[in-house]
């Protein structure tokens, strides 16, 4: 483990640059702040406002000094979190955490970097039928009951997008990863950070519900596994204890005779609404299929509109037994049920009534796309301000 003391400046912090003079280039927020290296500390008497020389004062956007711990094992990391308590936070890509710190909403003086922890950066397969792990016969990509895809907490969205294993086992996860945030966030933002932050506007938390996701948590007391639906409790709230780390998320790939779609809508950086739909048929899906028309299992998850993403169980029930060739009535009924079941609030993304209306529209669209894919025909995928995966 190596601990490093850090101080920081951020773009737009004129004062820091001015004081640093010729050593300005060294003031990156992750460089050691050794004496004489040009590191900048916010003076205690000037912490409330960052005053530019002209114009009105703007909110302070300077990171306060912190110590960065870089453990290599989960035990070490958890021990640090337990010892440092509320003065510490797990740190992965920092896309959420550093923003919160710059805004002064979080003020940990110790960051515990999880990216070096062994296993946290890996994607693999795991059998949950027995202790031996995946057999070589199933490890290559064929769908097999009982084998789960494990994505380490420190795996970035970009790595998910590029993973051949994800593409083979849970292709929709790879496609959705391609549409998370922007490329800068995807390059450093992690799956674990996304789930642990529990922002209600999460693509991953929504999609993963349809893959029977569970999370693995590790702490000084050992490891435990929790369904994702229980882990995320509400906006920015999870079941994670303060000395626990999210180690990985496990996904159960759909059976081969499943067709699926993910549709998200939004006009802001983060999605306003997201719907994941998966339809399992009684026979093969896709081009060249024979037979397989009835829906034997349906999964629908709605995210971003309520306090947390939810499966729409009643909507799923009304889809079972329906024919994908003639899904319109069942899809309409299911989308109305899904809309009635969400718990939206009025906020900057729209009014509760608007969101409810949009849920009905987008559940219907997602089901239509999944049904078209099941039948092997090209679905309509162009909708204003929407992304289809
Ligand atoms: C501009 C922007 C646009 C975005 N758009 C989208 C979008 O379209 N869809 C979407 O789904 N998401 C979106 N996001 C969210 C993005 O996916 C997350 O910011 C990112 O995945 C968080 O990961 P991180 O590694 O940066 O987390 P950090 O910022 O490092 O951490 C976030 C939180 O999780 C905790 N944490 C991190 N790792 C662990 C761990 N292993 N165990 C326990 N706690 C941990 C930290 O303490 C912190 O509280 C967007 C974010 C931004 C900034």
Short mmCIF file of C-alpha atoms in Angstrom, two decimals, residues 12-377:
data_model
loop_
_atom_site.label_atom_id
_atom_site.label_comp_id
_atom_site.label_asym_id
_atom_site.label_seq_id
_atom_site.Cartn_x
_atom_site.Cartn_y
_atom_site.Cartn_z
CA UNK A 12 -10.86 27.75 -13.89
CA UNK A 13 -9.11 28.15 -10.57
CA UNK A 14 -7.19 31.27 -11.54
CA UNK A 15 -5.88 31.83 -8.09
CA UNK A 16 -4.12 28.49 -7.91
CA UNK A 17 -2.40 28.97 -11.22
CA UNK A 18 -1.36 32.49 -10.35
CA UNK A 19 0.26 31.40 -7.13
CA UNK A 20 1.91 28.38 -8.60
CA UNK A 21 3.66 30.47 -11.26
CA UNK A 22 6.07 28.46 -13.41
CA UNK A 23 5.13 25.16 -11.74
CA UNK A 24 1.53 25.35 -12.82
CA UNK A 25 1.79 22.14 -14.86
CA UNK A 26 2.48 20.17 -11.71
CA UNK A 27 -0.78 21.05 -10.05
CA UNK A 28 -2.71 18.08 -11.34
CA UNK A 29 -5.15 16.81 -8.76
CA UNK A 30 -3.53 13.40 -8.51
CA UNK A 31 0.08 14.43 -8.16
CA UNK A 32 1.89 14.13 -4.85
CA UNK A 33 1.79 17.42 -3.02
CA UNK A 34 5.28 17.32 -1.62
CA UNK A 35 6.70 20.51 -0.17
CA UNK A 36 8.25 22.67 -2.87
CA UNK A 37 6.62 20.80 -5.77
CA UNK A 38 4.21 23.62 -6.47
CA UNK A 39 1.20 22.04 -4.80
CA UNK A 40 -1.54 24.41 -3.81
CA UNK A 41 -3.49 24.45 -0.57
CA UNK A 42 -6.71 26.39 -0.09
CA UNK A 43 -6.00 28.94 2.67
CA UNK A 44 -8.38 28.39 5.60
CA UNK A 45 -9.67 31.96 5.50
CA UNK A 46 -10.68 31.77 1.84
CA UNK A 47 -12.64 28.52 1.66
CA UNK A 48 -16.15 29.80 1.10
CA UNK A 49 -15.80 31.57 -2.22
CA UNK A 50 -13.44 31.54 -5.12
CA UNK A 51 -13.35 35.21 -6.14
CA UNK A 52 -12.27 35.91 -9.71
CA UNK A 53 -10.75 39.34 -10.20
CA UNK A 54 -13.80 40.54 -12.15
CA UNK A 55 -17.48 39.75 -12.00
CA UNK A 56 -19.49 38.05 -9.31
CA UNK A 57 -18.18 35.46 -6.88
CA UNK A 58 -18.73 31.87 -7.98
CA UNK A 59 -18.97 28.71 -5.90
CA UNK A 60 -15.65 27.29 -4.82
CA UNK A 61 -14.45 24.51 -7.14
CA UNK A 62 -11.20 23.61 -5.43
CA UNK A 63 -10.58 20.15 -4.07
CA UNK A 64 -9.53 20.24 -0.48
CA UNK A 65 -6.31 18.38 0.35
CA UNK A 66 -6.73 14.66 0.88
CA UNK A 67 -4.61 11.58 1.39
CA UNK A 68 -4.81 8.91 -1.27
CA UNK A 69 -4.43 5.31 -0.09
CA UNK A 70 -3.75 2.69 -2.72
CA UNK A 71 -4.30 -0.76 -1.18
CA UNK A 72 -3.79 -3.91 -3.21
CA UNK A 73 -6.12 -6.21 -1.35
CA UNK A 74 -9.75 -5.90 -0.36
CA UNK A 75 -8.85 -6.71 3.26
CA UNK A 76 -6.42 -3.82 3.38
CA UNK A 77 -8.94 -1.45 1.81
CA UNK A 78 -11.75 -2.45 4.17
CA UNK A 79 -9.46 -2.12 7.18
CA UNK A 80 -8.64 1.42 6.07
CA UNK A 81 -12.32 2.31 5.64
CA UNK A 82 -13.09 0.82 9.06
CA UNK A 83 -10.24 2.70 10.74
CA UNK A 84 -10.78 6.06 9.03
CA UNK A 85 -14.58 5.94 9.26
CA UNK A 86 -16.54 8.93 7.99
CA UNK A 87 -13.34 10.73 7.13
CA UNK A 88 -12.80 8.34 4.22
CA UNK A 89 -14.42 7.28 0.95
CA UNK A 90 -13.85 4.60 -1.65
CA UNK A 91 -12.45 6.11 -4.81
CA UNK A 92 -12.64 4.50 -8.26
CA UNK A 93 -12.87 6.69 -11.38
CA UNK A 94 -13.79 9.75 -9.33
CA UNK A 95 -16.37 11.00 -11.86
CA UNK A 96 -18.99 11.37 -9.13
CA UNK A 97 -16.88 11.51 -5.99
CA UNK A 98 -14.53 14.30 -7.05
CA UNK A 99 -17.50 16.32 -8.29
CA UNK A 100 -19.18 15.97 -4.90
CA UNK A 101 -15.95 16.98 -3.20
CA UNK A 102 -15.46 20.02 -5.41
CA UNK A 103 -19.00 21.12 -4.60
CA UNK A 104 -18.27 20.64 -0.90
CA UNK A 105 -21.08 18.07 -0.56
CA UNK A 106 -18.61 15.41 0.59
CA UNK A 107 -15.44 16.20 2.52
CA UNK A 108 -13.46 12.99 3.05
CA UNK A 109 -9.84 13.61 3.98
CA UNK A 110 -8.84 10.08 2.95
CA UNK A 111 -9.62 8.43 -0.36
CA UNK A 112 -9.20 4.67 -0.64
CA UNK A 113 -8.45 3.85 -4.26
CA UNK A 114 -10.08 0.54 -5.24
CA UNK A 115 -8.56 0.26 -8.70
CA UNK A 116 -5.45 -1.68 -7.64
CA UNK A 117 -7.34 -4.27 -5.64
CA UNK A 118 -6.79 -7.72 -7.08
CA UNK A 119 -9.85 -9.05 -8.87
CA UNK A 120 -11.73 -5.74 -8.86
CA UNK A 121 -10.69 -5.04 -12.45
CA UNK A 122 -11.62 -8.42 -13.89
CA UNK A 123 -14.47 -9.77 -15.97
CA UNK A 124 -15.07 -13.51 -15.78
CA UNK A 125 -17.50 -16.38 -15.62
CA UNK A 126 -18.61 -18.13 -12.51
CA UNK A 127 -20.72 -21.23 -12.04
CA UNK A 128 -23.18 -20.98 -9.20
CA UNK A 129 -24.20 -24.61 -9.53
CA UNK A 130 -21.10 -25.94 -7.84
CA UNK A 131 -17.75 -24.98 -6.35
CA UNK A 132 -15.64 -25.88 -9.40
CA UNK A 133 -16.26 -22.78 -11.45
CA UNK A 134 -17.09 -22.67 -15.14
CA UNK A 135 -16.18 -25.71 -17.18
CA UNK A 136 -13.95 -25.16 -20.23
CA UNK A 137 -16.84 -26.24 -22.43
CA UNK A 138 -18.99 -23.32 -21.32
CA UNK A 139 -16.30 -20.70 -20.92
CA UNK A 140 -16.14 -19.70 -24.57
CA UNK A 141 -19.46 -17.97 -25.00
CA UNK A 142 -22.28 -20.50 -25.42
CA UNK A 143 -25.22 -19.78 -23.20
CA UNK A 144 -25.48 -22.24 -20.36
CA UNK A 145 -27.77 -22.32 -17.36
CA UNK A 146 -25.98 -21.75 -14.09
CA UNK A 147 -23.04 -19.70 -15.34
CA UNK A 148 -22.97 -16.07 -14.33
CA UNK A 149 -21.00 -13.20 -15.75
CA UNK A 150 -18.98 -11.43 -13.07
CA UNK A 151 -17.88 -7.85 -13.62
CA UNK A 152 -15.40 -6.48 -11.09
CA UNK A 153 -16.32 -3.20 -9.40
CA UNK A 154 -13.34 -1.32 -10.86
CA UNK A 155 -14.06 -2.34 -14.46
CA UNK A 156 -14.69 0.79 -16.53
CA UNK A 157 -17.66 1.29 -18.83
CA UNK A 158 -15.19 1.31 -21.72
CA UNK A 159 -13.80 -2.09 -20.73
CA UNK A 160 -17.34 -3.49 -20.54
CA UNK A 161 -18.09 -2.09 -23.97
CA UNK A 162 -14.97 -3.74 -25.41
CA UNK A 163 -15.11 -7.06 -23.57
CA UNK A 164 -15.54 -10.07 -25.86
CA UNK A 165 -16.87 -12.08 -22.92
CA UNK A 166 -19.56 -9.50 -22.18
CA UNK A 167 -20.38 -9.41 -25.90
CA UNK A 168 -20.76 -13.19 -25.98
CA UNK A 169 -22.70 -13.66 -22.74
CA UNK A 170 -24.65 -10.44 -22.22
CA UNK A 171 -24.43 -8.54 -25.53
CA UNK A 172 -26.98 -5.91 -24.52
CA UNK A 173 -24.76 -4.95 -21.56
CA UNK A 174 -21.91 -4.17 -23.95
CA UNK A 175 -24.22 -2.18 -26.23
CA UNK A 176 -25.63 -0.16 -23.35
CA UNK A 177 -22.14 0.56 -21.98
CA UNK A 178 -21.39 2.26 -25.29
CA UNK A 179 -24.11 4.81 -24.55
CA UNK A 180 -23.32 5.61 -20.92
CA UNK A 181 -22.38 9.26 -20.40
CA UNK A 182 -19.60 10.48 -22.71
CA UNK A 183 -16.30 8.94 -23.70
CA UNK A 184 -14.36 10.77 -20.98
CA UNK A 185 -16.64 9.42 -18.25
CA UNK A 186 -16.71 5.96 -19.83
CA UNK A 187 -12.92 5.80 -19.89
CA UNK A 188 -12.55 6.21 -16.13
CA UNK A 189 -16.02 5.70 -14.65
CA UNK A 190 -16.55 2.22 -13.26
CA UNK A 191 -19.41 -0.23 -12.95
CA UNK A 192 -18.93 -0.37 -9.17
CA UNK A 193 -18.88 3.42 -8.87
CA UNK A 194 -22.08 3.66 -10.87
CA UNK A 195 -23.93 1.13 -8.70
CA UNK A 196 -22.47 2.27 -5.36
CA UNK A 197 -23.35 5.90 -6.06
CA UNK A 198 -26.98 4.84 -6.67
CA UNK A 199 -27.88 7.82 -8.79
CA UNK A 200 -31.49 7.10 -9.85
CA UNK A 201 -30.48 7.97 -13.43
CA UNK A 202 -28.40 4.84 -13.90
CA UNK A 203 -28.50 2.78 -17.08
CA UNK A 204 -26.65 -0.09 -15.45
CA UNK A 205 -28.89 -0.44 -12.42
CA UNK A 206 -31.93 -0.49 -14.73
CA UNK A 207 -30.63 -3.01 -17.26
CA UNK A 208 -29.00 -5.27 -14.66
CA UNK A 209 -32.36 -5.84 -12.95
CA UNK A 210 -33.48 -7.83 -15.98
CA UNK A 211 -30.34 -9.99 -15.66
CA UNK A 212 -31.12 -11.04 -12.08
CA UNK A 213 -28.09 -9.08 -10.90
CA UNK A 214 -26.56 -9.46 -7.49
CA UNK A 215 -23.67 -7.59 -5.95
CA UNK A 216 -20.80 -8.97 -3.92
CA UNK A 217 -19.83 -6.90 -0.90
CA UNK A 218 -16.65 -7.38 1.08
CA UNK A 219 -15.86 -6.11 4.58
CA UNK A 220 -13.75 -7.03 7.61
CA UNK A 221 -16.63 -9.39 8.50
CA UNK A 222 -16.29 -11.33 5.23
CA UNK A 223 -18.19 -11.43 1.96
CA UNK A 224 -21.90 -11.33 1.28
CA UNK A 225 -24.04 -11.35 -1.82
CA UNK A 226 -27.16 -9.25 -2.20
CA UNK A 227 -29.69 -8.91 -5.03
CA UNK A 228 -29.14 -5.59 -6.78
CA UNK A 229 -32.80 -4.78 -6.14
CA UNK A 230 -32.08 -4.87 -2.39
CA UNK A 231 -28.68 -3.20 -2.63
CA UNK A 232 -30.05 0.01 -4.17
CA UNK A 233 -32.43 1.40 -1.58
CA UNK A 234 -33.26 4.77 -3.06
CA UNK A 235 -31.69 7.91 -4.45
CA UNK A 236 -27.97 7.84 -3.55
CA UNK A 237 -28.68 5.26 -0.88
CA UNK A 238 -27.53 1.64 -0.77
CA UNK A 239 -27.38 -1.23 1.70
CA UNK A 240 -23.58 -0.93 1.82
CA UNK A 241 -22.07 -0.49 5.28
CA UNK A 242 -19.44 2.23 5.61
CA UNK A 243 -16.57 -0.27 5.85
CA UNK A 244 -17.87 -2.42 3.00
CA UNK A 245 -16.68 -2.35 -0.58
CA UNK A 246 -18.57 -3.37 -3.66
CA UNK A 247 -16.33 -6.07 -5.13
CA UNK A 248 -18.31 -7.20 -8.18
CA UNK A 249 -21.68 -7.49 -9.84
CA UNK A 250 -22.96 -10.84 -11.10
CA UNK A 251 -25.33 -11.15 -14.02
CA UNK A 252 -27.29 -14.20 -15.10
CA UNK A 253 -27.29 -14.24 -18.91
CA UNK A 254 -30.63 -14.75 -20.59
CA UNK A 255 -31.33 -18.07 -22.25
CA UNK A 256 -30.59 -18.26 -25.97
CA UNK A 257 -34.24 -17.98 -27.01
CA UNK A 258 -34.51 -14.44 -25.61
CA UNK A 259 -34.81 -11.19 -27.54
CA UNK A 260 -34.26 -7.89 -25.77
CA UNK A 261 -34.07 -4.13 -26.12
CA UNK A 262 -32.91 -1.18 -24.08
CA UNK A 263 -34.28 2.27 -24.79
CA UNK A 264 -33.37 5.47 -23.01
CA UNK A 265 -34.63 8.96 -23.46
CA UNK A 266 -33.11 12.20 -22.28
CA UNK A 267 -32.27 15.79 -23.01
CA UNK A 268 -29.75 16.19 -20.18
CA UNK A 269 -26.41 14.47 -19.61
CA UNK A 270 -28.05 11.64 -17.70
CA UNK A 271 -31.10 9.73 -18.91
CA UNK A 272 -34.58 11.03 -18.07
CA UNK A 273 -36.09 7.60 -18.57
CA UNK A 274 -34.76 4.12 -19.30
CA UNK A 275 -36.54 0.87 -20.12
CA UNK A 276 -35.06 -2.61 -20.47
CA UNK A 277 -37.22 -5.39 -21.91
CA UNK A 278 -36.39 -9.06 -22.47
CA UNK A 279 -38.79 -11.60 -23.98
CA UNK A 280 -38.09 -15.31 -23.80
CA UNK A 281 -39.95 -17.36 -26.37
CA UNK A 282 -40.94 -21.00 -26.57
CA UNK A 283 -38.52 -21.47 -29.46
CA UNK A 284 -35.61 -19.87 -31.30
CA UNK A 285 -35.52 -16.11 -31.89
CA UNK A 286 -34.08 -14.00 -34.68
CA UNK A 287 -33.65 -14.37 -38.42
CA UNK A 288 -34.20 -17.85 -39.84
CA UNK A 289 -36.02 -19.08 -36.73
CA UNK A 290 -38.65 -21.82 -36.89
CA UNK A 291 -41.46 -21.97 -34.37
CA UNK A 292 -41.12 -19.98 -31.16
CA UNK A 293 -43.92 -17.47 -31.04
CA UNK A 294 -45.26 -17.48 -27.48
CA UNK A 295 -43.65 -15.47 -24.70
CA UNK A 296 -42.82 -17.84 -21.86
CA UNK A 297 -41.03 -15.26 -19.73
CA UNK A 298 -40.85 -11.48 -19.83
CA UNK A 299 -38.70 -9.03 -17.95
CA UNK A 300 -39.30 -5.32 -17.92
CA UNK A 301 -37.34 -2.80 -15.84
CA UNK A 302 -38.00 0.92 -15.67
CA UNK A 303 -35.36 3.31 -14.42
CA UNK A 304 -34.55 7.00 -13.93
CA UNK A 305 -38.11 8.13 -13.19
CA UNK A 306 -38.62 6.87 -9.65
CA UNK A 307 -36.41 6.82 -6.55
CA UNK A 308 -34.75 3.64 -7.84
CA UNK A 309 -35.04 1.37 -10.88
CA UNK A 310 -37.73 -1.28 -10.55
CA UNK A 311 -38.90 -4.41 -12.33
CA UNK A 312 -42.48 -4.03 -13.56
CA UNK A 313 -43.71 -7.41 -12.32
CA UNK A 314 -47.40 -6.85 -13.16
CA UNK A 315 -46.52 -5.76 -16.68
CA UNK A 316 -44.32 -8.82 -17.10
CA UNK A 317 -47.18 -11.07 -16.00
CA UNK A 318 -49.52 -9.67 -18.62
CA UNK A 319 -46.99 -10.40 -21.39
CA UNK A 320 -46.59 -14.09 -20.59
CA UNK A 321 -48.42 -16.29 -23.05
CA UNK A 322 -48.79 -13.49 -25.62
CA UNK A 323 -47.68 -13.97 -29.20
CA UNK A 324 -44.75 -11.86 -30.43
CA UNK A 325 -46.32 -11.79 -33.88
CA UNK A 326 -49.34 -9.99 -32.47
CA UNK A 327 -48.04 -8.17 -29.42
CA UNK A 328 -49.72 -4.80 -29.83
CA UNK A 329 -52.60 -5.26 -27.39
CA UNK A 330 -50.51 -7.02 -24.77
CA UNK A 331 -47.73 -4.43 -25.14
CA UNK A 332 -50.22 -1.59 -24.73
CA UNK A 333 -51.71 -3.18 -21.62
CA UNK A 334 -48.25 -3.91 -20.19
CA UNK A 335 -47.01 -0.38 -20.79
CA UNK A 336 -50.09 1.14 -19.11
CA UNK A 337 -49.57 -1.16 -16.13
CA UNK A 338 -45.87 -0.25 -15.98
CA UNK A 339 -46.70 3.46 -16.09
CA UNK A 340 -49.26 3.08 -13.31
CA UNK A 341 -46.66 1.28 -11.20
CA UNK A 342 -43.88 3.90 -11.23
CA UNK A 343 -43.39 6.45 -8.50
CA UNK A 344 -42.12 9.58 -10.26
CA UNK A 345 -41.49 12.97 -8.70
CA UNK A 346 -41.61 16.46 -10.21
CA UNK A 347 -38.04 17.62 -10.81
CA UNK A 348 -35.79 19.25 -13.39
CA UNK A 349 -36.26 16.27 -15.69
CA UNK A 350 -40.02 16.86 -15.90
CA UNK A 351 -43.28 16.62 -14.01
CA UNK A 352 -44.46 13.35 -12.51
CA UNK A 353 -47.38 13.22 -14.97
CA UNK A 354 -45.06 13.73 -17.92
CA UNK A 355 -42.72 10.98 -16.75
CA UNK A 356 -45.59 8.55 -16.23
CA UNK A 357 -46.82 9.26 -19.73
CA UNK A 358 -43.33 8.74 -21.13
CA UNK A 359 -42.97 5.43 -19.31
CA UNK A 360 -46.04 4.12 -21.14
CA UNK A 361 -44.65 5.30 -24.48
CA UNK A 362 -41.17 3.89 -23.95
CA UNK A 363 -42.19 0.55 -22.48
CA UNK A 364 -44.35 0.06 -25.57
CA UNK A 365 -41.43 1.00 -27.81
CA UNK A 366 -38.98 -1.29 -26.01
CA UNK A 367 -41.41 -4.20 -26.23
CA UNK A 368 -42.01 -3.50 -29.91
CA UNK A 369 -38.26 -3.55 -30.61
CA UNK A 370 -37.71 -6.74 -28.60
CA UNK A 371 -40.65 -8.41 -30.39
CA UNK A 372 -39.32 -7.38 -33.81
CA UNK A 373 -35.89 -8.76 -32.91
CA UNK A 374 -37.51 -11.98 -31.75
CA UNK A 375 -39.19 -12.31 -35.12
CA UNK A 376 -35.99 -11.49 -36.97
CA UNK A 377 -37.29 -8.28 -38.55
#
